mmCIF file of C-alpha atoms and ligand atoms in Angstrom:
data_model
loop_
_atom_site.group_PDB
_atom_site.id
_atom_site.type_symbol
_atom_site.label_atom_id
_atom_site.label_comp_id
_atom_site.label_asym_id
_atom_site.label_seq_id
_atom_site.Cartn_x
_atom_site.Cartn_y
_atom_site.Cartn_z
ATOM 1 C CA THR A 1 -9.522 9.804 -11.040
ATOM 2 C CA THR A 2 -5.604 11.182 -11.165
ATOM 3 C CA VAL A 3 -3.433 14.088 -10.307
ATOM 4 C CA ASN A 4 -1.345 15.326 -12.757
ATOM 5 C CA PHE A 5 2.492 15.149 -12.050
ATOM 6 C CA ALA A 6 6.289 17.413 -13.598
ATOM 7 C CA LEU A 7 9.661 16.501 -12.435
ATOM 8 C CA VAL A 8 10.642 18.972 -11.789
ATOM 9 C CA GLY A 9 15.050 17.861 -12.667
ATOM 10 C CA LEU A 10 16.141 15.033 -14.556
ATOM 11 C CA GLY A 11 18.383 13.465 -12.634
ATOM 12 C CA SER A 12 19.565 9.923 -11.783
ATOM 13 C CA LEU A 13 17.141 9.480 -9.266
ATOM 14 C CA ALA A 14 13.693 11.682 -11.113
ATOM 15 C CA THR A 15 15.390 8.759 -14.308
ATOM 16 C CA ASN A 16 15.922 5.814 -12.328
ATOM 17 C CA GLN A 17 13.217 5.423 -9.402
ATOM 18 C CA ILE A 18 10.143 8.070 -10.049
ATOM 19 C CA ALA A 19 9.866 8.167 -13.195
ATOM 20 C CA PRO A 20 9.752 4.166 -13.691
ATOM 21 C CA ALA A 21 7.498 4.862 -10.449
ATOM 22 C CA LEU A 22 4.927 6.708 -11.814
ATOM 23 C CA GLN A 23 4.279 3.745 -14.942
ATOM 24 C CA LYS A 24 2.493 2.327 -11.198
ATOM 25 C CA THR A 25 0.238 4.464 -10.006
ATOM 26 C CA LYS A 26 -3.083 4.257 -9.561
ATOM 27 C CA HIS A 27 -3.743 7.871 -8.856
ATOM 28 C CA ALA A 28 -0.561 9.802 -10.071
ATOM 29 C CA LYS A 29 0.485 10.634 -13.696
ATOM 30 C CA LEU A 30 3.531 11.643 -14.935
ATOM 31 C CA VAL A 31 2.395 14.070 -18.024
ATOM 32 C CA GLY A 32 5.738 17.140 -17.662
ATOM 33 C CA VAL A 33 8.897 17.236 -17.255
ATOM 34 C CA VAL A 34 11.227 19.931 -16.303
ATOM 35 C CA THR A 35 14.913 19.933 -17.449
ATOM 36 C CA GLY A 36 18.106 22.477 -17.801
ATOM 37 C CA THR A 37 19.241 20.028 -20.691
ATOM 38 C CA PRO A 38 17.480 20.515 -24.761
ATOM 39 C CA SER A 39 18.654 17.052 -24.955
ATOM 40 C CA LYS A 40 16.679 15.225 -22.824
ATOM 41 C CA GLU A 41 13.043 16.550 -24.270
ATOM 42 C CA LYS A 42 13.187 14.319 -26.858
ATOM 43 C CA VAL A 43 15.014 11.595 -25.072
ATOM 44 C CA TRP A 44 11.917 11.891 -22.459
ATOM 45 C CA ALA A 45 9.073 12.921 -24.550
ATOM 46 C CA ASP A 46 10.009 9.985 -26.290
ATOM 47 C CA LYS A 47 9.997 7.273 -23.962
ATOM 48 C CA TYR A 48 7.179 8.933 -21.911
ATOM 49 C CA GLY A 49 4.461 10.595 -24.160
ATOM 50 C CA ILE A 50 4.848 13.859 -22.647
ATOM 51 C CA ALA A 51 3.345 16.178 -24.585
ATOM 52 C CA LYS A 52 5.231 19.334 -25.764
ATOM 53 C CA GLN A 53 3.311 21.600 -24.106
ATOM 54 C CA ASN A 54 4.109 19.811 -20.917
ATOM 55 C CA ILE A 55 8.130 19.941 -21.362
ATOM 56 C CA TYR A 56 9.554 23.407 -20.006
ATOM 57 C CA ASN A 57 13.090 24.816 -19.228
ATOM 58 C CA TYR A 58 14.299 26.701 -15.042
ATOM 59 C CA GLU A 59 13.117 30.563 -16.895
ATOM 60 C CA ASN A 60 10.099 29.704 -17.657
ATOM 61 C CA PHE A 61 8.727 27.756 -15.769
ATOM 62 C CA ASP A 62 6.736 29.900 -14.302
ATOM 63 C CA LYS A 63 4.351 29.407 -17.860
ATOM 64 C CA LEU A 64 3.612 26.211 -15.939
ATOM 65 C CA ALA A 65 1.009 29.099 -14.611
ATOM 66 C CA GLU A 66 -1.351 28.731 -17.916
ATOM 67 C CA ASN A 67 -0.956 24.951 -17.743
ATOM 68 C CA GLY A 68 -4.002 23.201 -16.491
ATOM 69 C CA ASP A 69 -2.991 20.188 -17.502
ATOM 70 C CA ILE A 70 -0.404 19.763 -14.923
ATOM 71 C CA ASP A 71 -1.365 19.158 -10.705
ATOM 72 C CA VAL A 72 2.540 19.142 -9.291
ATOM 73 C CA VAL A 73 5.451 19.731 -8.843
ATOM 74 C CA TYR A 74 7.930 16.521 -7.903
ATOM 75 C CA ILE A 75 11.670 18.645 -6.851
ATOM 76 C CA VAL A 76 14.501 16.258 -7.072
ATOM 77 C CA LEU A 77 16.983 18.819 -8.066
ATOM 78 C CA PRO A 78 19.640 18.802 -5.266
ATOM 79 C CA ASN A 79 18.562 20.124 -2.195
ATOM 80 C CA GLY A 80 19.951 23.634 -2.300
ATOM 81 C CA MET A 81 17.123 24.073 -5.548
ATOM 82 C CA HIS A 82 13.667 23.051 -3.497
ATOM 83 C CA LYS A 83 13.256 26.158 -2.498
ATOM 84 C CA GLU A 84 13.256 28.137 -5.009
ATOM 85 C CA PHE A 85 11.261 26.490 -7.493
ATOM 86 C CA THR A 86 9.199 25.247 -4.542
ATOM 87 C CA VAL A 87 8.327 28.498 -4.124
ATOM 88 C CA ARG A 88 7.983 29.522 -7.720
ATOM 89 C CA GLY A 89 5.799 25.825 -8.327
ATOM 90 C CA ALA A 90 3.083 27.194 -5.646
ATOM 91 C CA GLN A 91 3.195 30.753 -6.928
ATOM 92 C CA ALA A 92 2.477 28.515 -10.334
ATOM 93 C CA GLY A 93 -0.589 27.128 -8.167
ATOM 94 C CA LYS A 94 0.831 23.753 -8.365
ATOM 95 C CA HIS A 95 1.108 21.438 -5.693
ATOM 96 C CA VAL A 96 4.390 20.635 -4.397
ATOM 97 C CA LEU A 97 6.124 17.160 -3.655
ATOM 98 C CA CYS A 98 9.823 18.048 -3.088
ATOM 99 C CA GLU A 99 12.474 15.595 -2.237
ATOM 100 C CA LYS A 100 14.553 15.013 1.029
ATOM 101 C CA PRO A 101 15.515 16.974 2.458
ATOM 102 C CA MET A 102 13.220 19.385 2.534
ATOM 103 C CA ALA A 103 15.756 22.461 1.992
ATOM 104 C CA ASN A 104 19.604 23.806 3.619
ATOM 105 C CA ASN A 105 18.148 25.040 6.856
ATOM 106 C CA SER A 106 14.798 25.834 8.249
ATOM 107 C CA ASP A 107 14.466 29.491 7.564
ATOM 108 C CA ASP A 108 14.023 28.208 3.553
ATOM 109 C CA CYS A 109 11.262 25.960 4.865
ATOM 110 C CA ARG A 110 9.881 28.501 6.954
ATOM 111 C CA ALA A 111 9.150 29.995 3.009
ATOM 112 C CA MET A 112 8.126 27.005 1.404
ATOM 113 C CA ILE A 113 5.734 26.686 4.021
ATOM 114 C CA ASP A 114 4.630 30.044 3.884
ATOM 115 C CA ALA A 115 4.563 30.051 0.211
ATOM 116 C CA CYS A 116 1.791 26.626 -0.381
ATOM 117 C CA ASN A 117 0.010 28.034 2.585
ATOM 118 C CA THR A 118 -0.492 31.649 0.556
ATOM 119 C CA ALA A 119 -1.025 29.852 -2.217
ATOM 120 C CA ASP A 120 -3.784 27.440 -1.369
ATOM 121 C CA ARG A 121 -1.705 24.382 -2.358
ATOM 122 C CA LYS A 122 -0.405 21.771 -0.346
ATOM 123 C CA LEU A 123 3.133 20.512 0.369
ATOM 124 C CA ALA A 124 4.089 16.864 0.833
ATOM 125 C CA ILE A 125 8.253 16.005 1.708
ATOM 126 C CA GLY A 126 9.822 12.776 -0.362
ATOM 127 C CA TYR A 127 9.923 10.992 3.132
ATOM 128 C CA ARG A 128 9.350 7.598 1.058
ATOM 129 C CA CYS A 129 9.695 4.926 4.474
ATOM 130 C CA HIS A 130 6.637 6.116 5.391
ATOM 131 C CA PHE A 131 4.765 3.908 2.880
ATOM 132 C CA GLU A 132 7.326 0.465 3.262
ATOM 133 C CA PRO A 133 5.399 -2.097 4.750
ATOM 134 C CA HIS A 134 8.271 -2.187 7.201
ATOM 135 C CA HIS A 135 8.310 0.189 8.641
ATOM 136 C CA GLN A 136 4.965 1.247 9.620
ATOM 137 C CA HIS A 137 5.241 -2.835 10.997
ATOM 138 C CA CYS A 138 7.718 -1.399 12.696
ATOM 139 C CA ILE A 139 5.885 2.308 14.154
ATOM 140 C CA GLU A 140 3.131 0.613 14.990
ATOM 141 C CA LEU A 141 5.480 -1.848 17.539
ATOM 142 C CA ALA A 142 6.901 0.755 19.133
ATOM 143 C CA ARG A 143 2.722 2.108 19.744
ATOM 144 C CA SER A 144 1.425 -1.212 20.658
ATOM 145 C CA GLU A 145 4.248 -1.863 23.108
ATOM 146 C CA LYS A 146 4.335 -4.829 22.191
ATOM 147 C CA PHE A 147 7.910 -5.553 23.292
ATOM 148 C CA GLY A 148 7.350 -3.210 26.099
ATOM 149 C CA GLU A 149 7.733 0.139 25.981
ATOM 150 C CA LEU A 150 10.818 2.101 24.980
ATOM 151 C CA LYS A 151 13.671 2.614 25.898
ATOM 152 C CA ALA A 152 16.411 3.080 22.850
ATOM 153 C CA ILE A 153 17.285 3.600 19.524
ATOM 154 C CA GLU A 154 19.982 2.819 17.903
ATOM 155 C CA ALA A 155 19.515 5.054 13.739
ATOM 156 C CA GLY A 156 22.853 5.044 11.826
ATOM 157 C CA PHE A 157 22.638 4.945 7.715
ATOM 158 C CA GLY A 158 26.244 5.849 5.610
ATOM 159 C CA PHE A 159 27.305 5.199 1.619
ATOM 160 C CA LYS A 160 31.373 5.739 0.445
ATOM 161 C CA ILE A 161 30.557 9.023 -1.476
ATOM 162 C CA GLY A 162 32.723 9.064 -5.313
ATOM 163 C CA ASP A 163 32.903 11.742 -7.371
ATOM 164 C CA PRO A 164 34.792 14.622 -5.681
ATOM 165 C CA ASN A 165 33.362 17.090 -7.870
ATOM 166 C CA GLN A 166 29.309 16.288 -7.060
ATOM 167 C CA TRP A 167 26.622 19.115 -5.665
ATOM 168 C CA ARG A 168 26.315 16.526 -2.768
ATOM 169 C CA LEU A 169 30.378 18.155 -1.599
ATOM 170 C CA LYS A 170 29.239 21.526 -2.420
ATOM 171 C CA GLY A 171 28.037 23.574 0.617
ATOM 172 C CA ASP A 172 25.827 25.780 -1.227
ATOM 173 C CA LEU A 173 23.745 23.482 -2.660
ATOM 174 C CA ALA A 174 23.963 20.505 -0.313
ATOM 175 C CA GLY A 175 23.086 22.248 2.602
ATOM 176 C CA GLY A 176 25.250 20.330 4.117
ATOM 177 C CA GLY A 177 26.871 16.364 3.894
ATOM 178 C CA ALA A 178 25.866 12.763 4.494
ATOM 179 C CA MET A 179 23.813 14.619 7.345
ATOM 180 C CA MET A 180 21.441 16.712 5.366
ATOM 181 C CA ASP A 181 21.165 13.419 2.552
ATOM 182 C CA VAL A 182 20.957 9.922 4.666
ATOM 183 C CA GLY A 183 21.792 11.346 8.619
ATOM 184 C CA VAL A 184 18.322 12.261 8.045
ATOM 185 C CA TYR A 185 17.370 8.934 6.947
ATOM 186 C CA ALA A 186 18.482 7.259 11.134
ATOM 187 C CA LEU A 187 16.572 10.769 12.126
ATOM 188 C CA GLN A 188 13.632 10.216 10.841
ATOM 189 C CA ALA A 189 13.144 6.388 11.539
ATOM 190 C CA CYS A 190 14.285 7.793 15.220
ATOM 191 C CA ARG A 191 10.863 10.525 15.393
ATOM 192 C CA TYR A 192 8.410 7.918 13.656
ATOM 193 C CA LEU A 193 9.088 4.630 15.379
ATOM 194 C CA THR A 194 8.498 7.330 19.164
ATOM 195 C CA GLY A 195 6.173 9.496 17.289
ATOM 196 C CA GLU A 196 7.727 12.569 19.544
ATOM 197 C CA GLU A 197 9.662 15.297 18.886
ATOM 198 C CA PRO A 198 14.113 15.741 19.999
ATOM 199 C CA ALA A 199 14.209 17.630 22.888
ATOM 200 C CA GLU A 200 18.346 18.234 23.227
ATOM 201 C CA ILE A 201 21.166 16.610 21.260
ATOM 202 C CA THR A 202 24.565 15.816 21.610
ATOM 203 C CA ALA A 203 27.214 15.495 17.961
ATOM 204 C CA GLN A 204 30.610 15.255 17.243
ATOM 205 C CA GLU A 205 32.284 14.541 14.057
ATOM 206 C CA THR A 206 34.723 13.259 12.194
ATOM 207 C CA LYS A 207 36.417 14.537 9.042
ATOM 208 C CA THR A 208 39.081 12.048 7.392
ATOM 209 C CA ASP A 209 39.871 13.741 4.092
ATOM 210 C CA MET A 210 40.257 17.551 4.669
ATOM 211 C CA LYS A 211 39.990 18.040 1.014
ATOM 212 C CA LYS A 212 37.084 16.778 -0.279
ATOM 213 C CA PHE A 213 34.863 17.501 2.321
ATOM 214 C CA ALA A 214 35.895 20.909 2.928
ATOM 215 C CA GLU A 215 32.066 22.337 2.548
ATOM 216 C CA VAL A 216 30.177 19.607 3.842
ATOM 217 C CA ASP A 217 30.034 17.245 7.297
ATOM 218 C CA GLU A 218 31.888 13.450 6.673
ATOM 219 C CA THR A 219 30.985 11.061 9.857
ATOM 220 C CA ILE A 220 29.604 12.525 11.735
ATOM 221 C CA THR A 221 27.741 10.296 15.411
ATOM 222 C CA TRP A 222 24.788 11.953 17.795
ATOM 223 C CA ALA A 223 22.740 10.603 20.784
ATOM 224 C CA MET A 224 18.738 12.662 21.044
ATOM 225 C CA LYS A 225 17.157 12.562 24.528
ATOM 226 C CA MET A 226 13.929 11.902 23.644
ATOM 227 C CA PRO A 227 11.129 13.750 25.895
ATOM 228 C CA SER A 228 9.180 10.619 27.148
ATOM 229 C CA GLY A 229 13.311 9.509 28.198
ATOM 230 C CA VAL A 230 13.726 7.434 25.404
ATOM 231 C CA MET A 231 17.715 7.934 23.945
ATOM 232 C CA CYS A 232 18.820 7.696 20.199
ATOM 233 C CA TYR A 233 21.672 6.945 19.163
ATOM 234 C CA CYS A 234 23.058 7.966 15.548
ATOM 235 C CA SER A 235 25.022 8.010 13.222
ATOM 236 C CA THR A 236 25.984 8.707 8.886
ATOM 237 C CA SER A 237 29.056 8.790 6.840
ATOM 238 C CA TYR A 238 30.288 9.438 3.678
ATOM 239 C CA ALA A 239 33.755 7.882 4.689
ATOM 240 C CA PHE A 240 31.824 3.663 4.411
ATOM 241 C CA ASN A 241 28.764 1.573 3.032
ATOM 242 C CA GLY A 242 27.632 -0.563 5.112
ATOM 243 C CA ILE A 243 25.118 0.874 7.929
ATOM 244 C CA ASN A 244 22.103 1.347 6.829
ATOM 245 C CA ARG A 245 19.160 0.409 9.796
ATOM 246 C CA PHE A 246 17.798 1.177 13.006
ATOM 247 C CA ASN A 247 17.038 -1.543 16.190
ATOM 248 C CA ALA A 248 14.247 -0.119 19.169
ATOM 249 C CA TYR A 249 14.882 -1.640 21.660
ATOM 250 C CA GLY A 250 11.705 -2.482 24.367
ATOM 251 C CA GLU A 251 11.864 -3.746 28.117
ATOM 252 C CA LYS A 252 10.738 -6.598 26.802
ATOM 253 C CA GLY A 253 12.324 -7.067 24.194
ATOM 254 C CA SER A 254 13.233 -5.662 20.591
ATOM 255 C CA PHE A 255 12.745 -4.961 17.164
ATOM 256 C CA GLY A 256 14.426 -3.579 13.766
ATOM 257 C CA LEU A 257 15.317 -3.256 9.925
ATOM 258 C CA ASP A 258 18.651 -4.254 8.203
ATOM 259 C CA PRO A 259 18.853 -3.029 5.373
ATOM 260 C CA ALA A 260 16.394 -0.784 6.742
ATOM 261 C CA PHE A 261 16.528 2.389 4.461
ATOM 262 C CA GLY A 262 16.741 1.567 0.674
ATOM 263 C CA TYR A 263 14.493 1.364 -1.970
ATOM 264 C CA GLY A 264 13.755 -2.403 -1.523
ATOM 265 C CA GLY A 265 15.552 -5.836 -0.056
ATOM 266 C CA ILE A 266 14.525 -4.484 4.039
ATOM 267 C CA LYS A 267 14.632 -7.203 5.856
ATOM 268 C CA GLY A 268 13.804 -6.957 10.239
ATOM 269 C CA LYS A 269 13.468 -8.854 12.814
ATOM 270 C CA SER A 270 12.573 -9.334 16.461
ATOM 271 C CA SER A 271 13.178 -10.922 19.442
ATOM 272 C CA ALA A 272 9.245 -12.596 18.056
ATOM 273 C CA GLY A 273 11.259 -13.488 14.942
ATOM 274 C CA PRO A 274 11.802 -12.593 11.537
ATOM 275 C CA ILE A 275 9.558 -8.782 10.336
ATOM 276 C CA GLU A 276 7.998 -10.288 6.662
ATOM 277 C CA PHE A 277 6.870 -8.009 4.193
ATOM 278 C CA GLU A 278 6.783 -7.827 0.871
ATOM 279 C CA ASN A 279 9.087 -5.145 -0.453
ATOM 280 C CA VAL A 280 6.991 -2.550 -2.508
ATOM 281 C CA ASP A 281 7.454 0.375 -4.381
ATOM 282 C CA GLN A 282 8.759 2.894 -2.299
ATOM 283 C CA PHE A 283 8.204 5.384 -5.052
ATOM 284 C CA ALA A 284 4.522 4.583 -6.683
ATOM 285 C CA ALA A 285 3.016 4.479 -2.562
ATOM 286 C CA GLU A 286 4.180 7.701 -2.562
ATOM 287 C CA MET A 287 3.488 10.114 -5.021
ATOM 288 C CA ASP A 288 -0.494 7.728 -5.038
ATOM 289 C CA ALA A 289 -0.395 8.499 -0.878
ATOM 290 C CA PHE A 290 -0.188 12.213 -2.069
ATOM 291 C CA ALA A 291 -2.072 12.241 -5.318
ATOM 292 C CA LYS A 292 -5.259 10.347 -2.899
ATOM 293 C CA CYS A 293 -4.104 13.659 -0.524
ATOM 294 C CA ILE A 294 -4.395 16.319 -3.247
ATOM 295 C CA LEU A 295 -8.072 14.412 -4.127
ATOM 296 C CA GLU A 296 -9.587 14.428 -1.046
ATOM 297 C CA ASP A 297 -8.780 17.450 0.581
ATOM 298 C CA ARG A 298 -6.263 16.575 3.354
ATOM 299 C CA GLN A 299 -2.954 17.340 4.673
ATOM 300 C CA SER A 300 -0.324 14.627 3.477
ATOM 301 C CA THR A 301 1.752 12.781 6.657
ATOM 302 C CA VAL A 302 4.935 13.622 5.799
ATOM 303 C CA SER A 303 3.795 17.140 5.405
ATOM 304 C CA GLY A 304 6.335 20.448 5.024
ATOM 305 C CA GLU A 305 6.183 20.684 9.038
ATOM 306 C CA GLU A 306 7.728 17.721 8.595
ATOM 307 C CA GLY A 307 10.332 18.493 6.959
ATOM 308 C CA LEU A 308 11.010 21.097 8.999
ATOM 309 C CA ARG A 309 11.100 19.514 12.036
ATOM 310 C CA ASP A 310 14.486 17.157 10.631
ATOM 311 C CA LEU A 311 15.679 20.858 9.513
ATOM 312 C CA LEU A 312 15.350 22.138 13.350
ATOM 313 C CA ALA A 313 16.992 19.218 14.163
ATOM 314 C CA VAL A 314 20.349 18.691 11.882
ATOM 315 C CA GLU A 315 20.725 22.340 12.813
ATOM 316 C CA ALA A 316 20.394 21.652 16.024
ATOM 317 C CA ILE A 317 22.893 18.434 15.996
ATOM 318 C CA TYR A 318 24.966 21.092 13.445
ATOM 319 C CA GLU A 319 25.398 23.990 16.582
ATOM 320 C CA SER A 320 25.988 21.557 19.137
ATOM 321 C CA ILE A 321 29.252 20.435 16.247
ATOM 322 C CA ARG A 322 30.460 23.767 16.286
ATOM 323 C CA THR A 323 29.936 24.622 20.176
ATOM 324 C CA GLY A 324 30.733 21.104 21.661
ATOM 325 C CA GLN A 325 27.290 22.060 23.550
ATOM 326 C CA ARG A 326 23.596 19.789 24.783
ATOM 327 C CA THR A 327 21.536 21.749 22.146
ATOM 328 C CA LYS A 328 18.082 21.991 22.324
ATOM 329 C CA VAL A 329 15.583 21.615 19.369
ATOM 330 C CA GLY A 330 13.840 24.815 17.747
ATOM 331 C CA SER A 331 10.196 24.349 18.071
ATOM 332 C CA VAL A 332 7.300 24.513 14.454
HETATM 333 P P1 LIG B 401 21.653 14.144 -9.848
HETATM 334 O O1 LIG B 401 22.710 14.745 -9.612
HETATM 335 O O2 LIG B 401 21.238 12.622 -10.197
HETATM 336 O O3 LIG B 401 20.460 15.147 -10.127
HETATM 337 C C1 LIG B 401 19.995 16.088 -10.070
HETATM 338 C C2 LIG B 401 19.133 16.750 -11.213
HETATM 339 O O4 LIG B 401 19.272 18.262 -11.426
HETATM 340 C C3 LIG B 401 19.508 16.798 -12.340
HETATM 341 O O5 LIG B 401 19.448 16.148 -12.798
HETATM 342 C C4 LIG B 401 20.728 18.008 -12.151
HETATM 343 O O6 LIG B 401 21.241 18.499 -14.102
HETATM 344 C C5 LIG B 401 19.842 19.637 -12.353
HETATM 345 N N1 LIG B 401 20.567 20.093 -12.106
HETATM 346 C C6 LIG B 401 19.623 21.864 -12.448
HETATM 347 N N2 LIG B 401 20.619 23.079 -11.804
HETATM 348 C C7 LIG B 401 22.319 21.302 -11.512
HETATM 349 C C8 LIG B 401 22.846 22.184 -10.385
HETATM 350 N N3 LIG B 401 23.948 23.441 -10.026
HETATM 351 N N4 LIG B 401 23.566 21.654 -10.078
HETATM 352 C C9 LIG B 401 23.938 20.118 -10.055
HETATM 353 N N5 LIG B 401 22.494 19.480 -10.938
HETATM 354 C C10 LIG B 401 21.656 20.901 -11.303
HETATM 355 O O7 LIG B 401 20.685 13.664 -8.851
HETATM 356 P P2 LIG B 401 19.546 12.941 -7.327
HETATM 357 O O8 LIG B 401 20.260 11.993 -7.079
HETATM 358 O O9 LIG B 401 18.436 12.944 -8.010
HETATM 359 O O10 LIG B 401 18.890 13.713 -6.210
HETATM 360 C C11 LIG B 401 17.638 14.575 -6.511
HETATM 361 C C12 LIG B 401 17.299 14.644 -5.135
HETATM 362 O O11 LIG B 401 16.725 13.709 -5.048
HETATM 363 C C13 LIG B 401 18.440 15.431 -3.713
HETATM 364 O O12 LIG B 401 17.102 16.927 -3.950
HETATM 365 C C14 LIG B 401 18.881 14.123 -2.907
HETATM 366 O O13 LIG B 401 18.108 14.486 -2.134
HETATM 367 C C15 LIG B 401 17.396 13.879 -2.895
HETATM 368 N N6 LIG B 401 16.850 11.874 -3.987
HETATM 369 C C16 LIG B 401 16.631 11.754 -2.641
HETATM 370 C C17 LIG B 401 16.258 10.113 -3.217
HETATM 371 C C18 LIG B 401 15.207 8.769 -1.854
HETATM 372 O O14 LIG B 401 15.445 8.102 -1.908
HETATM 373 N N7 LIG B 401 14.357 10.285 -1.438
HETATM 374 C C19 LIG B 401 17.562 9.573 -3.271
HETATM 375 C C20 LIG B 401 17.752 10.057 -4.153
HETATM 376 C C21 LIG B 401 18.099 11.433 -4.391
#
């Protein structure tokens, strides 16, 4: 049995990663698209055999309610649009897979969760690393205390951002800068390795280009203390390439991935030697997992609450930068 997906927003990620991944999935099938660019309709129809009645735009999106062929809408729009299309998708009776970061702020995350609960639809966030074998192995190393009780984690992800006019640099569409876009991978790693929620956060921001980063953050470093006492030291940046890793330190050894957060090419090592697994298509694994949750009526492990917890931590990070104070993280 398959679950039928429609992609909402046919930008870079949808075109280059998600649609190709949908050719490899076992339980998820690409049957529909939603686009604001009429010229893309024929391109996608021809390439993926999308039926005319399964092609929508942002105005007639709500008519999805009358379309029984489509089970899931996968929201691949700029962050600031995730809330609107998740809510409208749920109201149209569709399950929703929404890209990370879940939304611009925690209030929007709550509205998305509520809309999906009210409509009795499932909601998941595109946290692909949860479905990646190197990451899964590291979670297992942390949980089994193979290298002793965890004491500290270092994690960071950043890249040098190009085009100064892109939506990622606009406050309303992006919700924030490097932190929202790629900092969440470092934050996620700390959360899934420890299985804990940060209790307190301190953070600081560095800005070198005031014009380019007028509306969003450029570089942030932050420290989080987990309730068990594990210390997490993290960074994210839009200013330079290279940091893409985590390392976890236990009482008897350490383990980590570098590079950690790309679509492939993930490499790891521990005190016991290399960490080697096959690199899988993370998007295919993520979509198959969500399809199975729908088929088996289970909640996703990367639920809306999981997305909300990240936004609560991100808000504490921004608050700490604003106030210069150690900040407590809000609760779900
Ligand atoms: P993109 O700019 O390539 O695509 C965005 C799409 O939204 C485009 O098709 C664009 O036409 C459409 N759009 C509609 N209204 C728009 C508006 N007002 N301004 C700009 N674009 C508008 O972006 P992307 O890289 O595909 O990112 C889309 C989402 O996917 C983001 O939430 C991003 O964080 C997420 N993403 C996730 C990963 C991952 O590894 N999980 C990787 C890249 C992006």
